[in-house]
PDB file of C-alpha atoms and ligand atoms in Angstrom:
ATOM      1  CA  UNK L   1      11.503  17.438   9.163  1.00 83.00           C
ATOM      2  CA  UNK L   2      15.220  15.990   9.119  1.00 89.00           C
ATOM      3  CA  UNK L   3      16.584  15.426  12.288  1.00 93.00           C
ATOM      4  CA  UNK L   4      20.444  15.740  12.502  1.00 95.00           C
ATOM      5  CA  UNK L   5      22.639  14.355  15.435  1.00 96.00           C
ATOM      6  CA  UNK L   6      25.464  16.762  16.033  1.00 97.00           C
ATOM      7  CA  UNK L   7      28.438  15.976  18.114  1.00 98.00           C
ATOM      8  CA  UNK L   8      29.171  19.254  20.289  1.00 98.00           C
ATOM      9  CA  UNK L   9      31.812  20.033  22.981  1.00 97.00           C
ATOM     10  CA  UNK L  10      32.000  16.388  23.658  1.00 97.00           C
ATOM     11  CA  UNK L  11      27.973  15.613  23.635  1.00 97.00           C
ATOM     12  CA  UNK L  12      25.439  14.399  21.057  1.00 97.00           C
ATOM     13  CA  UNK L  13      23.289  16.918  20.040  1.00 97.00           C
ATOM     14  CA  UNK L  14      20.132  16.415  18.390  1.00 95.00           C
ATOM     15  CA  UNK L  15      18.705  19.415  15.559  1.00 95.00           C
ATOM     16  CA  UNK L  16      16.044  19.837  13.321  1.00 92.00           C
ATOM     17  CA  UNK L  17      16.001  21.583  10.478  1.00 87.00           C
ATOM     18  CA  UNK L  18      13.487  21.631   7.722  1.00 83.00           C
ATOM     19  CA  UNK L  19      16.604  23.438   5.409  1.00 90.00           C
ATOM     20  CA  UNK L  20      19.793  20.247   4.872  1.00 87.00           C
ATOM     21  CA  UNK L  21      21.278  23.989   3.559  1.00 93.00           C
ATOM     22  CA  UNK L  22      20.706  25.795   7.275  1.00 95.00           C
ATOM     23  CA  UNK L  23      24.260  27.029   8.200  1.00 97.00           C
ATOM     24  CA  UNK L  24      25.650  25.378  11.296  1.00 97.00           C
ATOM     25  CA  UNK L  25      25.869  28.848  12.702  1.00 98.00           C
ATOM     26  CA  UNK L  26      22.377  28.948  13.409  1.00 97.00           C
ATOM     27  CA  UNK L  27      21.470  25.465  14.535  1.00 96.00           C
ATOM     28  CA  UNK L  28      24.766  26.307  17.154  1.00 97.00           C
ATOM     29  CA  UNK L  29      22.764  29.833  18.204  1.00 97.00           C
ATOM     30  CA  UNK L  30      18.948  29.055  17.479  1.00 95.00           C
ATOM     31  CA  UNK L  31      18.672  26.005  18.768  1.00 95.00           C
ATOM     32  CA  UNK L  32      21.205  24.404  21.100  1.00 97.00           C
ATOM     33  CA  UNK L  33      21.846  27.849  22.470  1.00 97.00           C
ATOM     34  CA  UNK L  34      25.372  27.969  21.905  1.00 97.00           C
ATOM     35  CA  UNK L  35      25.572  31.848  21.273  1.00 97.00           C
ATOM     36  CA  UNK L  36      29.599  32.085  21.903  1.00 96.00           C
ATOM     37  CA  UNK L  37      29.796  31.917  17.624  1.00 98.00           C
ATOM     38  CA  UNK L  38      28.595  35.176  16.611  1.00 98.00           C
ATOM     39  CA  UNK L  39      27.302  35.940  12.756  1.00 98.00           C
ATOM     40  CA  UNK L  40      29.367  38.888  11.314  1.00 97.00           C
ATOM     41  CA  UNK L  41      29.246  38.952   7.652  1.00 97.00           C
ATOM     42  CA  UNK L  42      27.536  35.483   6.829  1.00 97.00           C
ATOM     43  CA  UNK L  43      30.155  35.260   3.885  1.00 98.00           C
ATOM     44  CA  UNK L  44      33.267  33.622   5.427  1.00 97.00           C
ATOM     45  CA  UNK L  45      35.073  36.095   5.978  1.00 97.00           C
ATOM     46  CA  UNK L  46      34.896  38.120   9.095  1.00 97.00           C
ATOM     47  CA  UNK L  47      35.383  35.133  11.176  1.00 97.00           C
ATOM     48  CA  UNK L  48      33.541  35.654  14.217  1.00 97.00           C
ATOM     49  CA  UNK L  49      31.672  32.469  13.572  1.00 98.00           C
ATOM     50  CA  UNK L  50      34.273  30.754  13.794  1.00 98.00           C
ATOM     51  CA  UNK L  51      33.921  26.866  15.810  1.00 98.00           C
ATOM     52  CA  UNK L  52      36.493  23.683  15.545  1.00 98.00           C
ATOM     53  CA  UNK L  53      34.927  21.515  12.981  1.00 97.00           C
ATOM     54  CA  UNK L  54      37.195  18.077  13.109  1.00 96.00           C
ATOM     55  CA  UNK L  55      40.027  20.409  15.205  1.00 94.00           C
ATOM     56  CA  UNK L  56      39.867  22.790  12.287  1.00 96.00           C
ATOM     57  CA  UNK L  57      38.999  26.301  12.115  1.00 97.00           C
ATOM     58  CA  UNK L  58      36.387  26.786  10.276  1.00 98.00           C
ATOM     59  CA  UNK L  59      33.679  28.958   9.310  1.00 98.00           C
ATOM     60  CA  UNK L  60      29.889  27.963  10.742  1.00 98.00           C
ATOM     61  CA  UNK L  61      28.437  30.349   8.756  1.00 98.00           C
ATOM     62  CA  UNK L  62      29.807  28.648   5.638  1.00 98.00           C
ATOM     63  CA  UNK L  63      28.946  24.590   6.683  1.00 98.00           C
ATOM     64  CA  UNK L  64      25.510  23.449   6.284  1.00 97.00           C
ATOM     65  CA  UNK L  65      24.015  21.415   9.284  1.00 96.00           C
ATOM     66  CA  UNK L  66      23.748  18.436   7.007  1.00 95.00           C
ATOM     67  CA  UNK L  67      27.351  18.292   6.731  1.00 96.00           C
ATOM     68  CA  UNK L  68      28.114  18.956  10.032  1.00 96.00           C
ATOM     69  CA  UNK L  69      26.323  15.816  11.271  1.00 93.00           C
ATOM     70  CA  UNK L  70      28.581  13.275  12.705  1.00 91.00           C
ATOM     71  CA  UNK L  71      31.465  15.302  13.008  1.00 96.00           C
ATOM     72  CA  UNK L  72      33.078  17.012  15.657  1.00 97.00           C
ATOM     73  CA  UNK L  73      32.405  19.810  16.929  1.00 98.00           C
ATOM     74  CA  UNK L  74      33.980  22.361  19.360  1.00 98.00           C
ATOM     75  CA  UNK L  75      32.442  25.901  20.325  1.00 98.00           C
ATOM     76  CA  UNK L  76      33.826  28.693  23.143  1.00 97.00           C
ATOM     77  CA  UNK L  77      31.656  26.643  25.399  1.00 96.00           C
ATOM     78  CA  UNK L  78      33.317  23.628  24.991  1.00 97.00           C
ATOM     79  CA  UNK L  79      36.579  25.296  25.935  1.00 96.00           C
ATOM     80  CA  UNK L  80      36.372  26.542  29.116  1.00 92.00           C
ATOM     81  CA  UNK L  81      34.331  28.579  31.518  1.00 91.00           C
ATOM     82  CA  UNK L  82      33.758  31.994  33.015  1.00 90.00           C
ATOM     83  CA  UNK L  83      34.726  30.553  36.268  1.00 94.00           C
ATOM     84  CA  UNK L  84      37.380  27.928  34.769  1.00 95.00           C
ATOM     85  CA  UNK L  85      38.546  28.964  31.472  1.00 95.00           C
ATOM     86  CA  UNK L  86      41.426  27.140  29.617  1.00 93.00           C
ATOM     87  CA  UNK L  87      44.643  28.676  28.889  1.00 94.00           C
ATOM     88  CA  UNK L  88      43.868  30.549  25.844  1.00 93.00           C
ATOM     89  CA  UNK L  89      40.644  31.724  27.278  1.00 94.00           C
ATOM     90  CA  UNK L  90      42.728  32.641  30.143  1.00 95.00           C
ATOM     91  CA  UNK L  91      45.817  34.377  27.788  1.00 94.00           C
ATOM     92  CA  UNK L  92      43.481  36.474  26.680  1.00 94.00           C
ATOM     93  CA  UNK L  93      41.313  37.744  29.482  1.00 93.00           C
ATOM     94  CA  UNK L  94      44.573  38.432  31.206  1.00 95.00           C
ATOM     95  CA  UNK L  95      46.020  40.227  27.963  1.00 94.00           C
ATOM     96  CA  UNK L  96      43.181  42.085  27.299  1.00 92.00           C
ATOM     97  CA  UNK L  97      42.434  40.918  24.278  1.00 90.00           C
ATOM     98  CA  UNK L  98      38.856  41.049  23.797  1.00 82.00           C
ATOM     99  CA  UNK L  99      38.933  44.785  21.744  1.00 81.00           C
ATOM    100  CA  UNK L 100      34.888  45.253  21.288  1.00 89.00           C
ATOM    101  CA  UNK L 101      34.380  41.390  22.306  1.00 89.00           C
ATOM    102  CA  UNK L 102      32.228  40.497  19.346  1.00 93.00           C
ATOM    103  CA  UNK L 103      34.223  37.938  17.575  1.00 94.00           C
ATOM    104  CA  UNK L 104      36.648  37.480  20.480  1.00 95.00           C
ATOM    105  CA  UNK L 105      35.431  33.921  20.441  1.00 95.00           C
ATOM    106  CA  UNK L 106      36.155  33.499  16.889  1.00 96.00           C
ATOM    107  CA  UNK L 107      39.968  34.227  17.490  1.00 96.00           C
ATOM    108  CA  UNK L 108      40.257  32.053  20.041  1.00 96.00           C
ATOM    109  CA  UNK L 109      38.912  29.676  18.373  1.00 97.00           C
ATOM    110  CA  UNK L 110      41.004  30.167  15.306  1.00 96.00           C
ATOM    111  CA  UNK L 111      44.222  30.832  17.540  1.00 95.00           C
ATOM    112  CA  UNK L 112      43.306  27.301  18.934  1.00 95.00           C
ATOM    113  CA  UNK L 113      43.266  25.816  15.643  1.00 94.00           C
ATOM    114  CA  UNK L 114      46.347  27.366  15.038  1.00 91.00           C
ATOM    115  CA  UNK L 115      48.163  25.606  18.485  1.00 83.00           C
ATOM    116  CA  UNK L 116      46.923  22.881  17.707  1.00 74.00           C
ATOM    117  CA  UNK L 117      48.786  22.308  14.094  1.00 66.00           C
TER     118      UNK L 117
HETATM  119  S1  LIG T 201      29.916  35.371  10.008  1.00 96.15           S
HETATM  120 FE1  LIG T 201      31.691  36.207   9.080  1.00 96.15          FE
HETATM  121  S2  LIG T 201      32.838  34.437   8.573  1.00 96.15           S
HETATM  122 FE2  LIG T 201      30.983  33.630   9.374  1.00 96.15          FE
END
């Protein structure tokens, strides 16, 4: 089975995944336990998977793992936390922002992105 070192929120991650095709999403969820990235519509477009891939938005269910390996990567988690999040984390709580709260992580993390360029 391939092994694939992933480098997430600042640590080296190690996955295996029998598929090279296995969308990041899942190796974030199923098996480093990084649930933050939610899958929505598995099709790129909803967003809600959405993690910093190189300091760009971009869609985890879209990447395969095998593509993600050796780049950077940056999930909710590796923002902030419940008892210290960052500013947008912050921005939003404080706004209100989080609607039904399923893809709230996704527009943060898009909306980071976004700061960011
Ligand atoms: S789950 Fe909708 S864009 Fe990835």
């Amino acid at each position: 089975m391939p092994t694939y070192t992933l480098h997430v929120n600042g640590a080296q991650r190690r996955v295996d995944s029998w598929d090279p095709s296995q969308p990041l999403l899942y190796a974030l969820r199923g098996e480093l336990g990084l649930t933050g990235a939610k899958l929505g519509c598995g099709l790129g477009q909803c967003g809600s998977c959405t993690v910093l891939l190189d300091d760009q938005a971009t869609r985890a269910c879209m990447v395969p793992v095998s593509s993600a390996a050796g780049r950077r990567i940056t999930t909710v988690e590796g923002l902030g936390s419940p008892e210290k999040p960052d500013a947008l984390q912050a921005a939003f709580i404080a706004e209100q922002a989080a609607q039904c709260g399923y893809c709230t992580s996704g527009m943060i993390m898009s909306a980071r992105s976004f700061a960011r360029s």
